[in-house]
CSV table of C-alpha atoms and ligand atoms in Angstrom, one decimal:
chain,number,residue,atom,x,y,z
M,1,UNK,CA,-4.7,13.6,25.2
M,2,UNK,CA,-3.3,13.8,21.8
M,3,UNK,CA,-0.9,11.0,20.1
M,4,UNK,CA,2.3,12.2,19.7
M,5,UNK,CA,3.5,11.1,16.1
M,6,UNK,CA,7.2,11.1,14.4
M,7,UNK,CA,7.1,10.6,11.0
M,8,UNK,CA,10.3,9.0,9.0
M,9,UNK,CA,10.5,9.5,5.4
M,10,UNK,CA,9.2,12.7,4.4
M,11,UNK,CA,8.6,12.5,0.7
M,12,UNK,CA,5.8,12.5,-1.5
M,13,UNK,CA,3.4,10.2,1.0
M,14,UNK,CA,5.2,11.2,4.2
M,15,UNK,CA,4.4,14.5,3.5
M,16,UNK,CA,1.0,14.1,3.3
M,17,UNK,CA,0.4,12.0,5.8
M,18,UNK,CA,1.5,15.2,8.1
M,19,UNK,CA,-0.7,17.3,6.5
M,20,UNK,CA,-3.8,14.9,7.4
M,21,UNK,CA,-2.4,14.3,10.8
M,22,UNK,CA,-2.4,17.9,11.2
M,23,UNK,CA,-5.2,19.5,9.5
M,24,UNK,CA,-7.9,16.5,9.1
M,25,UNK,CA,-7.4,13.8,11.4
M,26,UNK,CA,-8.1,14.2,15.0
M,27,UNK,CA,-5.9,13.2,18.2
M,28,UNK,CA,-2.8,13.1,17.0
M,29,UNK,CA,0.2,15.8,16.8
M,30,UNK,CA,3.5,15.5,14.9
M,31,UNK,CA,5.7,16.1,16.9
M,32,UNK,CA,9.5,14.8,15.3
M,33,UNK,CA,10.7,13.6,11.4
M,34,UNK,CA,13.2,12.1,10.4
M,35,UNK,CA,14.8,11.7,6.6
M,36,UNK,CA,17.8,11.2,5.2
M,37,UNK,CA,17.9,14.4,3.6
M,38,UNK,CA,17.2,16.7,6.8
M,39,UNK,CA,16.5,20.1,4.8
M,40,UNK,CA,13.5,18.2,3.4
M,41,UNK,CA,12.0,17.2,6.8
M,42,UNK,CA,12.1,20.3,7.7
M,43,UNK,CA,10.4,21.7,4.9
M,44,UNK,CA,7.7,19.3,5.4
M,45,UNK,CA,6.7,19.5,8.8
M,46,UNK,CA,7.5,23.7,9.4
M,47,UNK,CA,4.1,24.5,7.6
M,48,UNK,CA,2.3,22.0,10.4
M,49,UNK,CA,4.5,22.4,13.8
M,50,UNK,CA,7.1,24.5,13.4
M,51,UNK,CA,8.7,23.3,16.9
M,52,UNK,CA,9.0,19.9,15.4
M,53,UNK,CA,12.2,18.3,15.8
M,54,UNK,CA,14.3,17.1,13.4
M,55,UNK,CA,16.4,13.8,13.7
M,56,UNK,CA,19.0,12.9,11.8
M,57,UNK,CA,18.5,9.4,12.5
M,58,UNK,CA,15.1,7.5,12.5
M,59,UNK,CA,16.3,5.5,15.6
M,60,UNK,CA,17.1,8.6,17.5
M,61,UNK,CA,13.0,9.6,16.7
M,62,UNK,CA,11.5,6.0,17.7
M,63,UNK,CA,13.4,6.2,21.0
M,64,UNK,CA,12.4,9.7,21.7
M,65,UNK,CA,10.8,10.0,25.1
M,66,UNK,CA,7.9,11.9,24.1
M,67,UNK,CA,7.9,10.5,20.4
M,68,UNK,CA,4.1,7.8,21.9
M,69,UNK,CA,3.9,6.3,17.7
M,70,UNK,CA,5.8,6.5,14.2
M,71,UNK,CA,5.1,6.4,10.9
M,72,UNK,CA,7.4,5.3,8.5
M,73,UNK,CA,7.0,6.5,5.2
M,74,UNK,CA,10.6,6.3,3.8
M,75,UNK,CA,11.5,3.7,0.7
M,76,UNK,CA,10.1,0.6,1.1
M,77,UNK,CA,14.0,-1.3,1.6
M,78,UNK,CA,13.9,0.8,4.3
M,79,UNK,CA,11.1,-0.3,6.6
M,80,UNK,CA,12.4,-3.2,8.1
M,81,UNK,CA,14.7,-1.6,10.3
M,82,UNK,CA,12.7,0.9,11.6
M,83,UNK,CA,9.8,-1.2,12.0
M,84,UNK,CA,12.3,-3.8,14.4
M,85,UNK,CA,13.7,-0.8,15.9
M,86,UNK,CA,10.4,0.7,17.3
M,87,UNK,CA,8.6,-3.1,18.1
M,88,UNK,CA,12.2,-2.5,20.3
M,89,UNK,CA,10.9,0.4,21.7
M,90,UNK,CA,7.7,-1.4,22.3
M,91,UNK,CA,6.1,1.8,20.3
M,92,UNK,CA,3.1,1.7,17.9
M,93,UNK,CA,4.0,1.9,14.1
M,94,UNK,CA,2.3,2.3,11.2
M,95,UNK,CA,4.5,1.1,8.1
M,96,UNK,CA,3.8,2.5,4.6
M,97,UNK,CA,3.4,-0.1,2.1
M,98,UNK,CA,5.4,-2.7,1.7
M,99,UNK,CA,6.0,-3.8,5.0
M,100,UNK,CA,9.7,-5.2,3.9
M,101,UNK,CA,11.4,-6.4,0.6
M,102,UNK,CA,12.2,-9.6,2.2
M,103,UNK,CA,10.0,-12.6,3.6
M,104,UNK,CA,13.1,-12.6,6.0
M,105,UNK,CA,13.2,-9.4,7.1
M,106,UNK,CA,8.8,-9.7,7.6
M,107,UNK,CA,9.3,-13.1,9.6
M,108,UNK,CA,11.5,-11.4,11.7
M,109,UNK,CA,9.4,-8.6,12.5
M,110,UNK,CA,6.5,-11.3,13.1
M,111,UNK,CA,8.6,-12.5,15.5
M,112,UNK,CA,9.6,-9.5,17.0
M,113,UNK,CA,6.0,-8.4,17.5
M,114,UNK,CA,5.1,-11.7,18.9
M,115,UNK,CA,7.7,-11.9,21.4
M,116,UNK,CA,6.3,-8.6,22.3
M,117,UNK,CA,2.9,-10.4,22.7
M,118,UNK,CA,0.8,-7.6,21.4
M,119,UNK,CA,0.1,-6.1,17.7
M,120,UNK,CA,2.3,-3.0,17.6
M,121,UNK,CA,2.4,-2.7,13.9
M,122,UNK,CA,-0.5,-1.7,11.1
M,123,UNK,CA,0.4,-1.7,7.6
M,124,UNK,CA,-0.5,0.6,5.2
M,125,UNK,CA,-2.6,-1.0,2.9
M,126,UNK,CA,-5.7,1.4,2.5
M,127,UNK,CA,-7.4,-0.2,-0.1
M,128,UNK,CA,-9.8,-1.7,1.8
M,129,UNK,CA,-10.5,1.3,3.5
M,130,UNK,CA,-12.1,2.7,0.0
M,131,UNK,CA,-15.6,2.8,-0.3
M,132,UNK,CA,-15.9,1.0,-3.7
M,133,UNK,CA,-13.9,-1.4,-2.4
M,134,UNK,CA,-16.3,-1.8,0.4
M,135,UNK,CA,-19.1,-2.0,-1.4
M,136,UNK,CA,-17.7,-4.4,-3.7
M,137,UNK,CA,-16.4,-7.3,-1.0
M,138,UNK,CA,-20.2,-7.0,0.6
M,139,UNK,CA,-21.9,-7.5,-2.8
M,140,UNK,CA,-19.7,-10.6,-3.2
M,141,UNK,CA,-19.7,-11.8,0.5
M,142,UNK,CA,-23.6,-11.4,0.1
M,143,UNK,CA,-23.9,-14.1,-2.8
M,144,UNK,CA,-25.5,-11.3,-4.9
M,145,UNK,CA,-23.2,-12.6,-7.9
M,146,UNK,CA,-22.9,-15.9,-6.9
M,147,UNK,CA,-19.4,-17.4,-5.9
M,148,UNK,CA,-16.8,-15.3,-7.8
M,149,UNK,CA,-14.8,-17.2,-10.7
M,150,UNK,CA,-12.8,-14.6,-12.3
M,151,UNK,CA,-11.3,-11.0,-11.4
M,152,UNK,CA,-10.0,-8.9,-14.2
M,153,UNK,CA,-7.9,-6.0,-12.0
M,154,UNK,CA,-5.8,-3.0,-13.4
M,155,UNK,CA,-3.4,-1.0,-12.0
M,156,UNK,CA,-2.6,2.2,-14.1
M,157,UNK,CA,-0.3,5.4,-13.2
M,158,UNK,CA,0.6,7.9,-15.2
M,159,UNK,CA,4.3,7.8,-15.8
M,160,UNK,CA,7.1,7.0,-13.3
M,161,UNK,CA,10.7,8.0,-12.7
M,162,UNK,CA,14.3,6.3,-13.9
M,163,UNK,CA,14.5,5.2,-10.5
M,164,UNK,CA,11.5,2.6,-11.0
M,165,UNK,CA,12.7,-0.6,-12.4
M,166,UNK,CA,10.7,-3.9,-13.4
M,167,UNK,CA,10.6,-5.5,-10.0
M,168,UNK,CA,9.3,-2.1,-8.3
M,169,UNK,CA,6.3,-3.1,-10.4
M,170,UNK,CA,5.8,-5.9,-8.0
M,171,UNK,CA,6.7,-4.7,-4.6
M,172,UNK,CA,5.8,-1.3,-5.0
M,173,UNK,CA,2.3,-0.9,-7.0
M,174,UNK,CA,1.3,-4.5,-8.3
M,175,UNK,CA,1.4,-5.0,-3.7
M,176,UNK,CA,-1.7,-3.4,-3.2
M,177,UNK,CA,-3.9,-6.3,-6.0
M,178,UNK,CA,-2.2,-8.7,-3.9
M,179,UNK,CA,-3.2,-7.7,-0.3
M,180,UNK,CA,-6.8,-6.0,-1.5
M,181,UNK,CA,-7.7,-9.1,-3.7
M,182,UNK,CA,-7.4,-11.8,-1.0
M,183,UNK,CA,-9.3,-9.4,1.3
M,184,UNK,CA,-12.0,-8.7,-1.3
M,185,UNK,CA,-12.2,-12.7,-1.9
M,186,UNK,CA,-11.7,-14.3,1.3
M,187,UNK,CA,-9.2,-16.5,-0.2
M,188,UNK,CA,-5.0,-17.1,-1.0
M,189,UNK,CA,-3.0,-17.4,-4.0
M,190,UNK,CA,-1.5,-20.3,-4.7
M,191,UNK,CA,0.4,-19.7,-7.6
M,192,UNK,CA,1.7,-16.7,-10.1
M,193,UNK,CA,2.9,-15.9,-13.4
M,194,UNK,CA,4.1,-12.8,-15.6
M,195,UNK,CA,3.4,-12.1,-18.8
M,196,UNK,CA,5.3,-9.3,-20.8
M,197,UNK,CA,3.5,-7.3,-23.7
M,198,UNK,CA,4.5,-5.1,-26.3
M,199,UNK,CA,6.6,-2.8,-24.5
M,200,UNK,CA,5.2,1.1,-24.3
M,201,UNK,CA,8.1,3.2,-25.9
M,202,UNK,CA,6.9,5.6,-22.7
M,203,UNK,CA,9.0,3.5,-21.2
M,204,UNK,CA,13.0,3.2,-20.3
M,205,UNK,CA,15.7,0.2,-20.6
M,206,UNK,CA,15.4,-1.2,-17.0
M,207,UNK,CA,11.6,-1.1,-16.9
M,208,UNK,CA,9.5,-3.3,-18.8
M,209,UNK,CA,6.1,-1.8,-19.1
M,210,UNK,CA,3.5,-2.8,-19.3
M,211,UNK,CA,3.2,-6.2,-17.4
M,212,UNK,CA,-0.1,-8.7,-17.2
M,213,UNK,CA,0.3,-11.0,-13.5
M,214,UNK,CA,-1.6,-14.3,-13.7
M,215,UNK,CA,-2.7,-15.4,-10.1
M,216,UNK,CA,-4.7,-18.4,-9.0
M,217,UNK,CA,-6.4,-19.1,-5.5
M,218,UNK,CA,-7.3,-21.8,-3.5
M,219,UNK,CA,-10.7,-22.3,-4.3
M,220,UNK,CA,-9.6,-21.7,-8.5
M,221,UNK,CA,-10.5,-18.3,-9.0
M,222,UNK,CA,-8.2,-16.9,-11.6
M,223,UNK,CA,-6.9,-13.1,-11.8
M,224,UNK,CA,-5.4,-11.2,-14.2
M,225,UNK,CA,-3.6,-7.6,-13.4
M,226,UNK,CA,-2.7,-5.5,-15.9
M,227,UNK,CA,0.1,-3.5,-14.4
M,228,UNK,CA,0.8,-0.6,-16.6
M,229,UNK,CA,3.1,2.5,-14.7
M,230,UNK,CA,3.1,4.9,-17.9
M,231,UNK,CA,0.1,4.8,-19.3
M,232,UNK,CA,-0.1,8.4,-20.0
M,233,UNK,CA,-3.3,9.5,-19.4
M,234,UNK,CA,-3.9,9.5,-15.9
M,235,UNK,CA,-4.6,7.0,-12.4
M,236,UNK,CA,-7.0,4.3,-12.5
M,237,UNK,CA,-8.1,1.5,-10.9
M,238,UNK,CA,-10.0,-1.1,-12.1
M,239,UNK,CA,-11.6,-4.2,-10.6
M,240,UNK,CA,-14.6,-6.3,-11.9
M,241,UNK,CA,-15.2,-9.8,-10.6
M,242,UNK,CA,-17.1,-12.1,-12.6
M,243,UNK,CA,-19.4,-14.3,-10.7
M,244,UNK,CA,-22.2,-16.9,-11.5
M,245,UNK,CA,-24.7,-14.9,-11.5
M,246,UNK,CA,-23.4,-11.4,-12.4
M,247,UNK,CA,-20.1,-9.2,-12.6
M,248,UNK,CA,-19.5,-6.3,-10.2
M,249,UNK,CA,-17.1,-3.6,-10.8
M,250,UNK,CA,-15.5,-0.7,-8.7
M,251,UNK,CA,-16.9,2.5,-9.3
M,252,UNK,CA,-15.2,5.4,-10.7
M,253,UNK,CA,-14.3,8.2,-8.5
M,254,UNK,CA,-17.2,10.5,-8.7
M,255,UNK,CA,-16.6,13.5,-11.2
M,256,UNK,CA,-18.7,15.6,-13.2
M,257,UNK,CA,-19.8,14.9,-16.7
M,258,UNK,CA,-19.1,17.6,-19.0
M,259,UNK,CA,-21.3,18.4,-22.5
M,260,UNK,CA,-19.0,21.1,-23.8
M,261,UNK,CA,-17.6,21.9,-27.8
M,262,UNK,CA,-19.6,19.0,-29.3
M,263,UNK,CA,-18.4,16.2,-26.5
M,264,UNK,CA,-19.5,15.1,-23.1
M,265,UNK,CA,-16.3,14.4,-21.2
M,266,UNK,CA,-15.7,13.2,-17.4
M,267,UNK,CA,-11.9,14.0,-16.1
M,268,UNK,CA,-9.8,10.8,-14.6
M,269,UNK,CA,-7.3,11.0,-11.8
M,270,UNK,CA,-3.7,11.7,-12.2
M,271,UNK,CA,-2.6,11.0,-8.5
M,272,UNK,CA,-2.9,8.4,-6.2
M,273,UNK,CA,-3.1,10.9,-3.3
M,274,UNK,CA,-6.2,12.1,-4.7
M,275,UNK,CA,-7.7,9.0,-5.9
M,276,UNK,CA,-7.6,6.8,-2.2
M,277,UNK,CA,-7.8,10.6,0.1
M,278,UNK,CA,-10.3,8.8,1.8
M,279,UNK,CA,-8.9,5.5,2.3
M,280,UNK,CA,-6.0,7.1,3.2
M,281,UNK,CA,-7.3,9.4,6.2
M,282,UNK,CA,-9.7,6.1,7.9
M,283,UNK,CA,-6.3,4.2,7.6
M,284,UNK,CA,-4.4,6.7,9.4
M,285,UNK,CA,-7.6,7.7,11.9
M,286,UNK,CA,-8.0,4.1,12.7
M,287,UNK,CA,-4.3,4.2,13.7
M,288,UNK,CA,-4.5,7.1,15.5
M,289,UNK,CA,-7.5,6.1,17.3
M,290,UNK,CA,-6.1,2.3,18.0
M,291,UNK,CA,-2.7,3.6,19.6
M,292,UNK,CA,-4.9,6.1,22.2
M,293,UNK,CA,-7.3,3.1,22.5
M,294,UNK,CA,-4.1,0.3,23.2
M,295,UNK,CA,-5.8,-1.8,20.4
M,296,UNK,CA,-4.4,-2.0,16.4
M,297,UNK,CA,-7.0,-3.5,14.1
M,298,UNK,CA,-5.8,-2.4,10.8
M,299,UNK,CA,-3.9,-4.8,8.2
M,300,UNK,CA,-1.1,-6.4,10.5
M,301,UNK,CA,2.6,-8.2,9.7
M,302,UNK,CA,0.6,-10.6,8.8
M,303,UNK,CA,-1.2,-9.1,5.6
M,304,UNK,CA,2.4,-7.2,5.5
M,305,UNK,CA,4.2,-11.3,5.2
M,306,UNK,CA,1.5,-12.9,3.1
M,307,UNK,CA,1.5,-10.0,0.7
M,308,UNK,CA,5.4,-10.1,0.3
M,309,UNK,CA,5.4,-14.3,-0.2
M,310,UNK,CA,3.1,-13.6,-3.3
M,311,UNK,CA,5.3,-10.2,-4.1
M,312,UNK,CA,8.3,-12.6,-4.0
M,313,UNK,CA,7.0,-15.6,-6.1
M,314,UNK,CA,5.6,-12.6,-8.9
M,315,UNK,CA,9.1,-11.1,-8.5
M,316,UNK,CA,10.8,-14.9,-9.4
M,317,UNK,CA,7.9,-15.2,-12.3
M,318,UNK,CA,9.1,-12.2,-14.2
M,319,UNK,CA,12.7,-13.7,-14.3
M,320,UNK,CA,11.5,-17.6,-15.3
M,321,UNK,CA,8.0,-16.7,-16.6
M,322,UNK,CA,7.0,-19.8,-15.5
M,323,UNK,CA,4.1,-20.7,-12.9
M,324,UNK,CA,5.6,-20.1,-9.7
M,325,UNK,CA,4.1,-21.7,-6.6
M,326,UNK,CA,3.1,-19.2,-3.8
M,327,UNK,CA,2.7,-21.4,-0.5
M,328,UNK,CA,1.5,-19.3,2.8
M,329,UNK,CA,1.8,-20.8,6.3
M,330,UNK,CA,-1.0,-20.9,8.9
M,331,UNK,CA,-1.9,-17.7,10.8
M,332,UNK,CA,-1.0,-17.1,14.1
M,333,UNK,CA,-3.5,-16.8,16.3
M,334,UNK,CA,-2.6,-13.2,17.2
M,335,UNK,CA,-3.5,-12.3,13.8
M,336,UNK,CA,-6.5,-13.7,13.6
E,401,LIG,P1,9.5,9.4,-1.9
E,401,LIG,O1,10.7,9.0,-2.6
E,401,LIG,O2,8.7,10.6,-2.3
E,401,LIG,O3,9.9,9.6,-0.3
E,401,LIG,C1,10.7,8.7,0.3
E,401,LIG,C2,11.5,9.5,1.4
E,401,LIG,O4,12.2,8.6,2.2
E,401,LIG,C3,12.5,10.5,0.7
E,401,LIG,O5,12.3,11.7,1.3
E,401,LIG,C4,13.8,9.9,1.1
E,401,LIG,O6,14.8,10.9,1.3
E,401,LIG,C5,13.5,9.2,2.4
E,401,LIG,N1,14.4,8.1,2.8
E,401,LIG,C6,15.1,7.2,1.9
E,401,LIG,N2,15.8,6.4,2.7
E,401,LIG,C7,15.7,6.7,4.0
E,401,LIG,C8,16.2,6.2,5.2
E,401,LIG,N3,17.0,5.2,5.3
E,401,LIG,N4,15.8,6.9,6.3
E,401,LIG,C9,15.0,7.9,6.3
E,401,LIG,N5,14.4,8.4,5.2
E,401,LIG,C10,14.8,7.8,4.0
E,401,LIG,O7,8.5,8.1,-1.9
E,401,LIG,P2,7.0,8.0,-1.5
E,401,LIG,O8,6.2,7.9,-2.7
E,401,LIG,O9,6.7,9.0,-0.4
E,401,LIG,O10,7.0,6.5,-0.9
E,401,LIG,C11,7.4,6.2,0.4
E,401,LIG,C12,6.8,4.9,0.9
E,401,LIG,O11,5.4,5.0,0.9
E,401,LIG,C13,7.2,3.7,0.0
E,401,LIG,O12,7.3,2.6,0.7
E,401,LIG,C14,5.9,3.6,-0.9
E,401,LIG,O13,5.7,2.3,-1.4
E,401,LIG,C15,4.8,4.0,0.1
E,401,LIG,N6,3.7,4.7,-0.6
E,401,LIG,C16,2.5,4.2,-0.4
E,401,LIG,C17,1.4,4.7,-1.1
E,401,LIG,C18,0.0,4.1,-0.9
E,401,LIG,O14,-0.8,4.2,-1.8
E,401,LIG,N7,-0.2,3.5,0.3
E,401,LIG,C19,1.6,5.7,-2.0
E,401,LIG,C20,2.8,6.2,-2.2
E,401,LIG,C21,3.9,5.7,-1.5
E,402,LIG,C1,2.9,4.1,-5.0
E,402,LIG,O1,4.0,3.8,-4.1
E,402,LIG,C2,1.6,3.7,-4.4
E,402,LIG,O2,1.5,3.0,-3.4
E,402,LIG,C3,0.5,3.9,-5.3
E,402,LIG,O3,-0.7,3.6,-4.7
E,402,LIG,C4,0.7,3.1,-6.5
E,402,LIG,O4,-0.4,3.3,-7.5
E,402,LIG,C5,2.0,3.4,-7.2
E,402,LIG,O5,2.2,2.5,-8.3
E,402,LIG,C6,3.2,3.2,-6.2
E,402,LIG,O6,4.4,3.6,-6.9
């Protein structure tokens, strides 16, 4: 039996996550999308199921009788009502990253997937999906550096569009440090703070770039991110926690070392896609897998909330750039 998908939000990721659906995951099928602009969900999905429908609305697709899961892949102010509409339709859901754009609008969906008494919902933070990342919360979770007292993280694209303003560096891109981090240190933030370089003139006049967050845990562990959306020269991801004992770093991406013309040279990412393919295809595998198996155990509302309280408290911190306090409220048990 294969799991019949509909994907909302065809663009860049949605796209994609068709493609892997399709063509590397097993038991799944797309079999509907959805996107505002209807010519381009059915450019994407004709290549992979050419009998796919095509909704014009997103509600339409999560009440579809043979539509059994969704993915939701459109902007991120978008998810929240698709995500309330398909918990609705008692229908699995895996939500791109961030789950919502308000701690309102992710309490509500808590609640909506309580009432429901079951997880319905997996969030797509694939970070710690990634094999460095892996191998990086074991060395620390094994004592090998002793009990970590500093992380020094950056988050690095290549250049982004008008459309990306200064909060987007928050919710959209700064959101994956805050949900990986916590995961990587078994531990919460408690406060946050912004600090504004020299501006890049790669740049434009409603996004201030690049951007240093401050963050501080429970147990005093500091972290600094440098967020930094043009820096030009490709996509990278750093990470090095500094323990006791010893620091410990996430590998580079494998990728050949070149002695050529009087330099050795090793090329660097220019896409996310590329740089997380992996992550990205467990992620969606795990969800495939969970919906035939009546079981989600990938990130939940809950890493979806506790991410957005420290999104929104970095988002107040670039407007005061003072300390802000991030306070997050006791699990429920069904997220345990
Ligand atoms: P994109 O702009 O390429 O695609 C978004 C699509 O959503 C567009 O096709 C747009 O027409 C459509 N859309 C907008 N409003 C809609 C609505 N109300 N209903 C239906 N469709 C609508 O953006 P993207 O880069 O593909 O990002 C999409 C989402 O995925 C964002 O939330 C983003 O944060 C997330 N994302 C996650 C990762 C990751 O690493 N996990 C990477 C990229 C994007
Ligand atoms: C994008 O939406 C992603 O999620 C990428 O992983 C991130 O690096 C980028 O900054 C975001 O815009």
């Amino acid at each position: 039996i294969k799991l019949r998908i509909g994907v909302i939000g065809t663009g860049a990721i949605g796209s994609d996550h068709i493609r892997r659906c399709t063509h590397t995951l097993s038991g799944a099928e797309i079999v509907a999308v959805s996107d505002v602009n209807t010519e381009n969900a059915k450019k994407a999905v004709t290549p992979y199921n050419p009998n796919a429908r095509v909704y014009e609305s997103g509600h339409d697709l999560i009440n579809a009788e043979n539509v059994d899961a969704v993915i939701i892949a459109s902007s991120g102010q978008t998810h929240a009502e698709y995500v309330l509409s398909a918990i609705k339709a008692g229908k699995y859901v895996f939500c791109e990253k961030p789950l919502a754009t308000t701690i309102e609008d992710c309490q509500n969906i808590i609640q909506a997937e309580q009432d429901q008494g079951r997880r319905l919902v997996q969030v797509g933070f694939m970070r710690p999906y990634d094999k460095g990342y892996r191998e990086l919360k074991k060395i620390i979770s094994d004592g090998i550096i002793g009990s970590p007292l500093m992380v020094h993280a950056v988050h690095r694209n290549q250049k982004v569009g008008e459309s990306y303003v200064t909060h987007m560096s928050i919710f959209e891109t700064l959101i994956h440090e805050l949900d990986v981090l916590r995961w990587l240190l078994n531990d919460d933030y408690i406060s946050a703070q912004v600090i504004f370089p020299r501006q890049t003139n790669y740049t434009h006049e409603k996004l201030r770039d690049p951007q240093i967050v401050l963050l501080e845990t429970k147990s005093g562990i500091r972290i600094d991110v440098e967020v930094f959306v043009n820096c030009q020269y490709g996509y990278d991801i750093q990470c090095s926690v500094v323990g006791e004992k010893g620091t410990a770093s996430l590998p580079d991406p494998a990728a050949v070392s070149l002695r050529l013309g009087e330099k050795l040279t090793t090329s660097i990412l220019t896409d996310w896609k590329d740089r997380f393919i992996e992550a990205y295809d467990i992620e969606i595998q795990e969800f495939i897998n969970g919906c035939l198996a009546g079981q989600l155990n990938g990130p939940s509302t809950w890493n979806g909330y506790v991410a957005a309280i420290a999104a929104v408290a970095c988002v107040k911190a670039q407007d005061t750039l003072a300390i802000e306090p991030i306070s997050i409220p006791d699990c429920p048990a069904m997220y345990k």
